[in-house]
Amino acid sequence: MTDSAELPAPLAEIREDFLAVTPQERLQLLLEFSRELPDLPERYAGHPELMERVAECQSPVYIFTELDEARRVHLHATAPEQAPTTRGFASVLAQGLEGLTVEQALDVPDDYPLGVGLTEAVSPLRMRGMVAMLGRIKRQLREKTAA
Amino acid sequence: MAVQTDDSPAFQGFAHPEALVSTEWLAEHLGEPGLVVVESDEDVLLYETGHIPGAVKVDWHTELNDPVVRDYVDGAGFARLLGAKGISRDDTVVIYGDKNNWWAAYALWVFKLFGHDDVRLLDGGRAKWEAEGREYTTDASARDAVDYPVVERDDSTLRAFKDDVLLLLGERPLIDVRSPAEFSGERTSAPDYPEEGALRAGHIPSAQNVPWAKAVGENGTYRSRAELEELYLAGAGLTPGEPVIAYCRIGERSAHTWFALRYLLGFDDVRNYDGSWTEWGSAVRVPIVTGAEPGTVPAR
């Protein structure tokens, strides 16, 4: 498992917050994250073609990775209210990756989702969706920077 | 003491109308002694966003499964779980959930493996309750823990294993409730779901494909007896009362069909093959058929 010391600060902090509480409380924390997932910014709301479906998640979730002028990462995501677990996954990644450089984001270990202590409370099968989401985000970043 | 059954005219044509309750019935009976409402969802956090007042949550992945072996909890584990949830052996349990009650039907089937007598399904599930604007709460349901007896699971009457299916191949009708694309072998998992868990695609030879959703109408409630008979008797060629086995990918969608065959059409011997395609599609040297037709059972 990866060491917090290597992680960008926001992701390390999220991980510590999860690990500091009991597995049951981690579910509550994930629920809070799901409530914090912001709506799509106005400028993207009318552009479904920009959004990529995360097929590995059981519920329809769409993500779009944006690089600003300073080449900082911003993740936008949309998922139905009836899918709080998936919303929670997207929200954790959106907050954890917010404002990172592309290099920092690409250096995030692929197994970060498996290290936040949710696997037992959520089930390994469901956690695969979050691992896949991170994988797709990193692929989008590579595509955007390869151009 | 069992709670009175729902005698809605809509259910009276079914073989076992007492196995279903309507949203109206549940709203009227909430809080009645001897009635426990259980929510069982695909999404592990959905209950926390709001649930039927007083309902307790039972999560299929994390609570009904053994954490190590691919199997359900044992008698002691089930007793611990239900005792902690405040469910007594003689309580009437009404189960509901998301995704048209897939996981609710699955949980109900597991309750039945342990012989819990009075378990009913909320027809239409969470979606119907919600569409009707009925009450939800985020208050945690506090039920006092009780003693639930340790009852050994009966795997011989409602559950089928791979070896049973192999042995009965060609003699016992099989209903494959997956989507046509999974049945024919284009995919190994439902459309919109991750491709996972099986090395080969297709179906078990001789299986009739009746996608689970055909058993419900637009509002998620089960179709009438006449419509279900059209589907499973006329359509899939089942003879009333004959033994039958249903399967899907991991047994959750087929639990929904198992319920329809067992309680709504009155097939006494219906088994759910929970190993389903994730087992059959990865097993060595079991026969598989691809394409839209049931196919023939190889000679042995």
Coordinates of N, CA and C in Angstrom, one line a residue, chain B residues 103-213:
Chain B
W103 N -32.0 -6.7 -5.6 CA -31.2 -7.1 -4.4 C -32.2 -7.5 -3.3
A104 N -33.4 -6.9 -3.3 CA -34.4 -7.2 -2.4 C -34.9 -8.6 -2.6
A105 N -35.1 -9.0 -3.8 CA -35.5 -10.4 -4.1 C -34.4 -11.4 -3.7
Y106 N -33.2 -10.9 -4.0 CA -32.1 -11.8 -3.6 C -32.0 -12.0 -2.1
A107 N -32.2 -10.9 -1.4 CA -32.2 -11.0 0.1 C -33.3 -11.9 0.6
L108 N -34.5 -11.7 -0.1 CA -35.6 -12.5 0.3 C -35.3 -14.0 0.1
W109 N -34.7 -14.3 -1.0 CA -34.3 -15.7 -1.3 C -33.3 -16.2 -0.2
V110 N -32.4 -15.4 0.2 CA -31.5 -15.9 1.2 C -32.2 -16.1 2.5
F111 N -33.1 -15.2 2.9 CA -34.0 -15.4 4.1 C -34.7 -16.7 4.0
K112 N -35.1 -17.1 2.8 CA -35.8 -18.3 2.6 C -34.9 -19.5 2.7
L113 N -33.6 -19.4 2.3 CA -32.7 -20.5 2.5 C -32.6 -20.9 4.0
F114 N -32.8 -19.9 4.8 CA -32.8 -20.1 6.3 C -34.2 -20.4 6.8
G115 N -35.1 -20.5 5.9 CA -36.5 -20.9 6.3 C -37.2 -19.8 7.1
H116 N -36.9 -18.6 7.0 CA -37.7 -17.5 7.6 C -39.1 -17.6 7.0
D117 N -40.1 -17.8 7.8 CA -41.4 -18.1 7.3 C -42.0 -17.0 6.5
D118 N -42.2 -15.9 7.1 CA -43.0 -14.8 6.5 C -42.2 -13.7 6.0
V119 N -41.7 -13.8 4.8 CA -41.0 -12.7 4.1 C -41.7 -12.3 2.9
R120 N -42.0 -11.0 2.7 CA -42.7 -10.5 1.6 C -41.9 -9.5 0.8
L121 N -42.3 -9.3 -0.4 CA -41.7 -8.3 -1.2 C -42.6 -7.1 -1.4
L122 N -42.0 -5.9 -1.3 CA -42.8 -4.7 -1.6 C -42.9 -4.5 -3.1
D123 N -44.1 -4.7 -3.7 CA -44.2 -4.7 -5.2 C -43.9 -3.3 -5.7
G124 N -42.9 -3.3 -6.6 CA -42.5 -2.0 -7.2 C -41.3 -1.4 -6.5
G125 N -41.0 -1.8 -5.3 CA -39.8 -1.4 -4.6 C -39.6 0.0 -4.3
R126 N -38.4 0.4 -4.1 CA -38.1 1.8 -3.7 C -38.6 2.8 -4.7
A127 N -38.5 2.5 -6.0 CA -38.8 3.5 -7.1 C -40.3 3.8 -7.0
K128 N -41.2 2.8 -6.7 CA -42.6 3.1 -6.7 C -43.0 3.9 -5.4
W129 N -42.4 3.5 -4.3 CA -42.6 4.3 -3.1 C -42.2 5.8 -3.3
E130 N -41.1 6.0 -4.0 CA -40.6 7.3 -4.2 C -41.5 8.1 -5.2
A131 N -41.9 7.4 -6.3 CA -42.7 8.0 -7.3 C -44.0 8.5 -6.7
E132 N -44.5 7.8 -5.7 CA -45.8 8.1 -5.1 C -45.6 9.2 -4.0
G133 N -44.4 9.7 -3.9 CA -44.1 10.8 -2.9 C -44.3 10.4 -1.5
R134 N -44.1 9.1 -1.2 CA -44.3 8.6 0.2 C -43.1 9.0 1.0
E135 N -43.4 8.8 2.4 CA -42.4 9.4 3.3 C -41.1 8.6 3.3
Y136 N -40.0 9.4 3.4 CA -38.7 8.9 3.7 C -38.1 9.5 4.9
T137 N -37.2 8.9 5.6 CA -36.5 9.5 6.7 C -35.0 9.2 6.6
T138 N -34.2 10.0 7.2 CA -32.8 9.7 7.3 C -32.5 9.3 8.7
D139 N -33.5 9.3 9.6 CA -33.3 8.8 11.0 C -32.9 7.4 11.0
A140 N -31.8 7.1 11.8 CA -31.4 5.7 11.9 C -32.5 4.9 12.6
S141 N -32.8 3.7 12.1 CA -33.9 2.9 12.8 C -33.3 2.2 14.0
A142 N -33.8 2.5 15.1 CA -33.3 1.8 16.3 C -34.2 0.7 16.7
R143 N -33.8 -0.5 16.5 CA -34.6 -1.7 17.0 C -33.7 -2.4 18.0
D144 N -34.3 -2.8 19.0 CA -33.5 -3.6 20.0 C -33.1 -4.9 19.5
A145 N -31.8 -5.3 19.8 CA -31.4 -6.6 19.4 C -32.2 -7.7 20.0
V146 N -32.4 -8.8 19.3 CA -33.2 -9.9 19.8 C -32.3 -11.2 19.6
D147 N -32.9 -12.3 20.1 CA -32.2 -13.6 19.9 C -32.9 -14.2 18.7
Y148 N -32.1 -14.4 17.6 CA -32.6 -15.1 16.5 C -32.0 -16.5 16.6
P149 N -32.8 -17.6 16.4 CA -32.2 -18.9 16.6 C -31.3 -19.3 15.4
V150 N -30.3 -20.1 15.8 CA -29.4 -20.6 14.7 C -30.1 -21.7 14.0
V151 N -30.3 -21.4 12.7 CA -31.0 -22.4 11.8 C -30.1 -22.7 10.7
E152 N -29.8 -23.9 10.4 CA -28.8 -24.2 9.3 C -29.5 -23.9 8.0
R153 N -28.7 -23.4 7.1 CA -29.2 -23.1 5.8 C -29.6 -24.3 5.0
D154 N -30.7 -24.3 4.3 CA -31.1 -25.4 3.5 C -30.7 -25.1 2.0
D155 N -29.7 -25.7 1.5 CA -29.2 -25.5 0.2 C -29.8 -26.5 -0.8
S156 N -30.7 -27.3 -0.3 CA -31.1 -28.4 -1.2 C -32.5 -28.2 -1.9
T157 N -33.2 -27.2 -1.5 CA -34.6 -27.0 -2.1 C -34.7 -25.8 -3.0
L158 N -34.1 -24.7 -2.6 CA -34.2 -23.4 -3.3 C -33.0 -23.0 -4.1
R159 N -31.9 -23.8 -3.9 CA -30.6 -23.4 -4.4 C -30.1 -24.5 -5.3
A160 N -29.5 -24.1 -6.5 CA -28.9 -25.1 -7.3 C -27.4 -24.8 -7.5
F161 N -26.6 -25.9 -7.5 CA -25.2 -25.7 -7.7 C -24.8 -26.2 -9.1
K162 N -23.6 -25.9 -9.5 CA -23.2 -26.2 -10.9 C -23.4 -27.7 -11.2
D163 N -23.0 -28.5 -10.2 CA -23.1 -30.0 -10.5 C -24.5 -30.4 -10.6
D164 N -25.4 -29.8 -9.9 CA -26.9 -30.1 -10.1 C -27.3 -29.8 -11.5
V165 N -26.9 -28.6 -12.0 CA -27.3 -28.2 -13.3 C -26.7 -29.1 -14.3
L166 N -25.5 -29.5 -14.2 CA -24.8 -30.4 -15.1 C -25.6 -31.8 -15.2
L167 N -25.9 -32.3 -14.0 CA -26.6 -33.5 -13.8 C -28.0 -33.5 -14.5
L168 N -28.6 -32.4 -14.3 CA -30.0 -32.3 -14.8 C -30.2 -31.7 -16.2
L169 N -29.0 -31.4 -16.8 CA -29.0 -30.8 -18.1 C -29.8 -31.6 -19.1
G170 N -30.7 -31.0 -19.8 CA -31.6 -31.7 -20.8 C -32.8 -32.3 -20.2
E171 N -32.9 -32.4 -18.8 CA -34.1 -32.9 -18.2 C -34.9 -31.8 -17.5
R172 N -34.1 -30.9 -16.9 CA -34.8 -29.8 -16.1 C -34.7 -28.5 -16.9
P173 N -35.9 -27.9 -17.1 CA -35.8 -26.6 -17.9 C -35.0 -25.6 -17.1
L174 N -34.3 -24.8 -17.9 CA -33.5 -23.7 -17.4 C -34.0 -22.4 -17.9
I175 N -34.1 -21.4 -17.1 CA -34.5 -20.1 -17.5 C -33.3 -19.2 -17.3
D176 N -32.8 -18.6 -18.4 CA -31.7 -17.6 -18.3 C -32.3 -16.2 -18.4
V177 N -32.1 -15.5 -17.3 CA -32.9 -14.2 -17.2 C -32.0 -13.0 -17.6
R178 N -30.8 -13.3 -18.2 CA -30.0 -12.2 -18.6 C -30.5 -11.5 -19.9
S179 N -29.8 -10.5 -20.2 CA -30.2 -9.7 -21.5 C -29.9 -10.6 -22.7
P180 N -30.5 -10.3 -23.8 CA -30.3 -11.1 -25.0 C -28.8 -11.1 -25.4
A181 N -28.1 -10.0 -25.2 CA -26.7 -9.9 -25.6 C -25.8 -10.8 -24.7
E182 N -26.2 -10.9 -23.5 CA -25.4 -11.8 -22.6 C -25.7 -13.3 -23.0
F183 N -27.0 -13.5 -23.3 CA -27.4 -14.9 -23.6 C -26.7 -15.4 -24.9
S184 N -26.7 -14.5 -25.9 CA -26.1 -14.9 -27.2 C -24.6 -15.0 -27.2
G185 N -24.0 -14.3 -26.2 CA -22.5 -14.4 -26.1 C -21.8 -13.2 -26.6
E186 N -22.6 -12.1 -26.9 CA -21.9 -10.9 -27.2 C -21.2 -10.2 -26.0
R187 N -21.8 -10.4 -24.9 CA -21.2 -9.8 -23.7 C -21.3 -10.8 -22.5
T188 N -20.5 -10.5 -21.5 CA -20.5 -11.4 -20.3 C -21.2 -10.7 -19.1
S189 N -21.6 -9.5 -19.3 CA -22.4 -8.8 -18.2 C -23.4 -7.9 -18.8
A190 N -24.3 -7.5 -17.9 CA -25.5 -6.7 -18.4 C -25.0 -5.4 -19.1
P191 N -25.8 -5.0 -20.2 CA -25.4 -3.7 -20.8 C -25.4 -2.6 -19.7
D192 N -24.4 -1.7 -19.8 CA -24.2 -0.7 -18.8 C -23.5 -1.2 -17.5
Y193 N -23.2 -2.5 -17.5 CA -22.4 -3.0 -16.4 C -21.0 -3.4 -16.8
P194 N -20.1 -3.4 -15.9 CA -18.7 -3.7 -16.3 C -18.7 -5.2 -16.9
E195 N -17.8 -5.3 -17.9 CA -17.5 -6.7 -18.4 C -16.6 -7.3 -17.4
E196 N -17.1 -8.3 -16.7 CA -16.3 -8.9 -15.7 C -16.7 -10.3 -15.4
G197 N -15.8 -11.0 -14.8 CA -16.2 -12.2 -14.1 C -16.4 -13.5 -14.8
A198 N -16.3 -13.5 -16.2 CA -16.5 -14.8 -16.8 C -15.5 -14.9 -18.0
L199 N -14.9 -16.0 -18.2 CA -13.9 -16.1 -19.3 C -14.6 -16.4 -20.6
R200 N -15.8 -17.0 -20.6 CA -16.4 -17.4 -21.9 C -17.8 -16.7 -21.8
A201 N -18.4 -16.5 -23.0 CA -19.7 -15.9 -23.1 C -20.7 -16.8 -23.8
G202 N -21.9 -16.7 -23.5 CA -22.9 -17.6 -24.1 C -23.9 -18.0 -23.0
H203 N -24.5 -19.2 -23.2 CA -25.5 -19.6 -22.2 C -25.4 -21.2 -22.0
I204 N -26.1 -21.6 -21.0 CA -26.1 -23.1 -20.7 C -27.0 -23.7 -21.8
P205 N -26.6 -24.8 -22.4 CA -27.4 -25.4 -23.5 C -28.8 -25.7 -23.0
S206 N -29.8 -25.5 -23.8 CA -31.2 -25.7 -23.6 C -31.9 -24.6 -22.8
A207 N -31.1 -23.6 -22.3 CA -31.8 -22.6 -21.5 C -32.7 -21.7 -22.4
Q208 N -33.8 -21.3 -21.8 CA -34.7 -20.4 -22.5 C -34.3 -19.0 -22.0
N209 N -34.2 -18.0 -22.9 CA -33.9 -16.6 -22.5 C -35.2 -15.8 -22.2
V210 N -35.4 -15.5 -20.9 CA -36.5 -14.6 -20.6 C -35.9 -13.5 -19.7
P211 N -35.5 -12.4 -20.3 CA -34.9 -11.4 -19.5 C -35.8 -11.0 -18.3
W212 N -35.2 -10.8 -17.2 CA -36.0 -10.7 -15.9 C -37.0 -9.5 -16.0
A213 N -36.6 -8.4 -16.7 CA -37.5 -7.2 -16.7 C -38.8 -7.5 -17.4

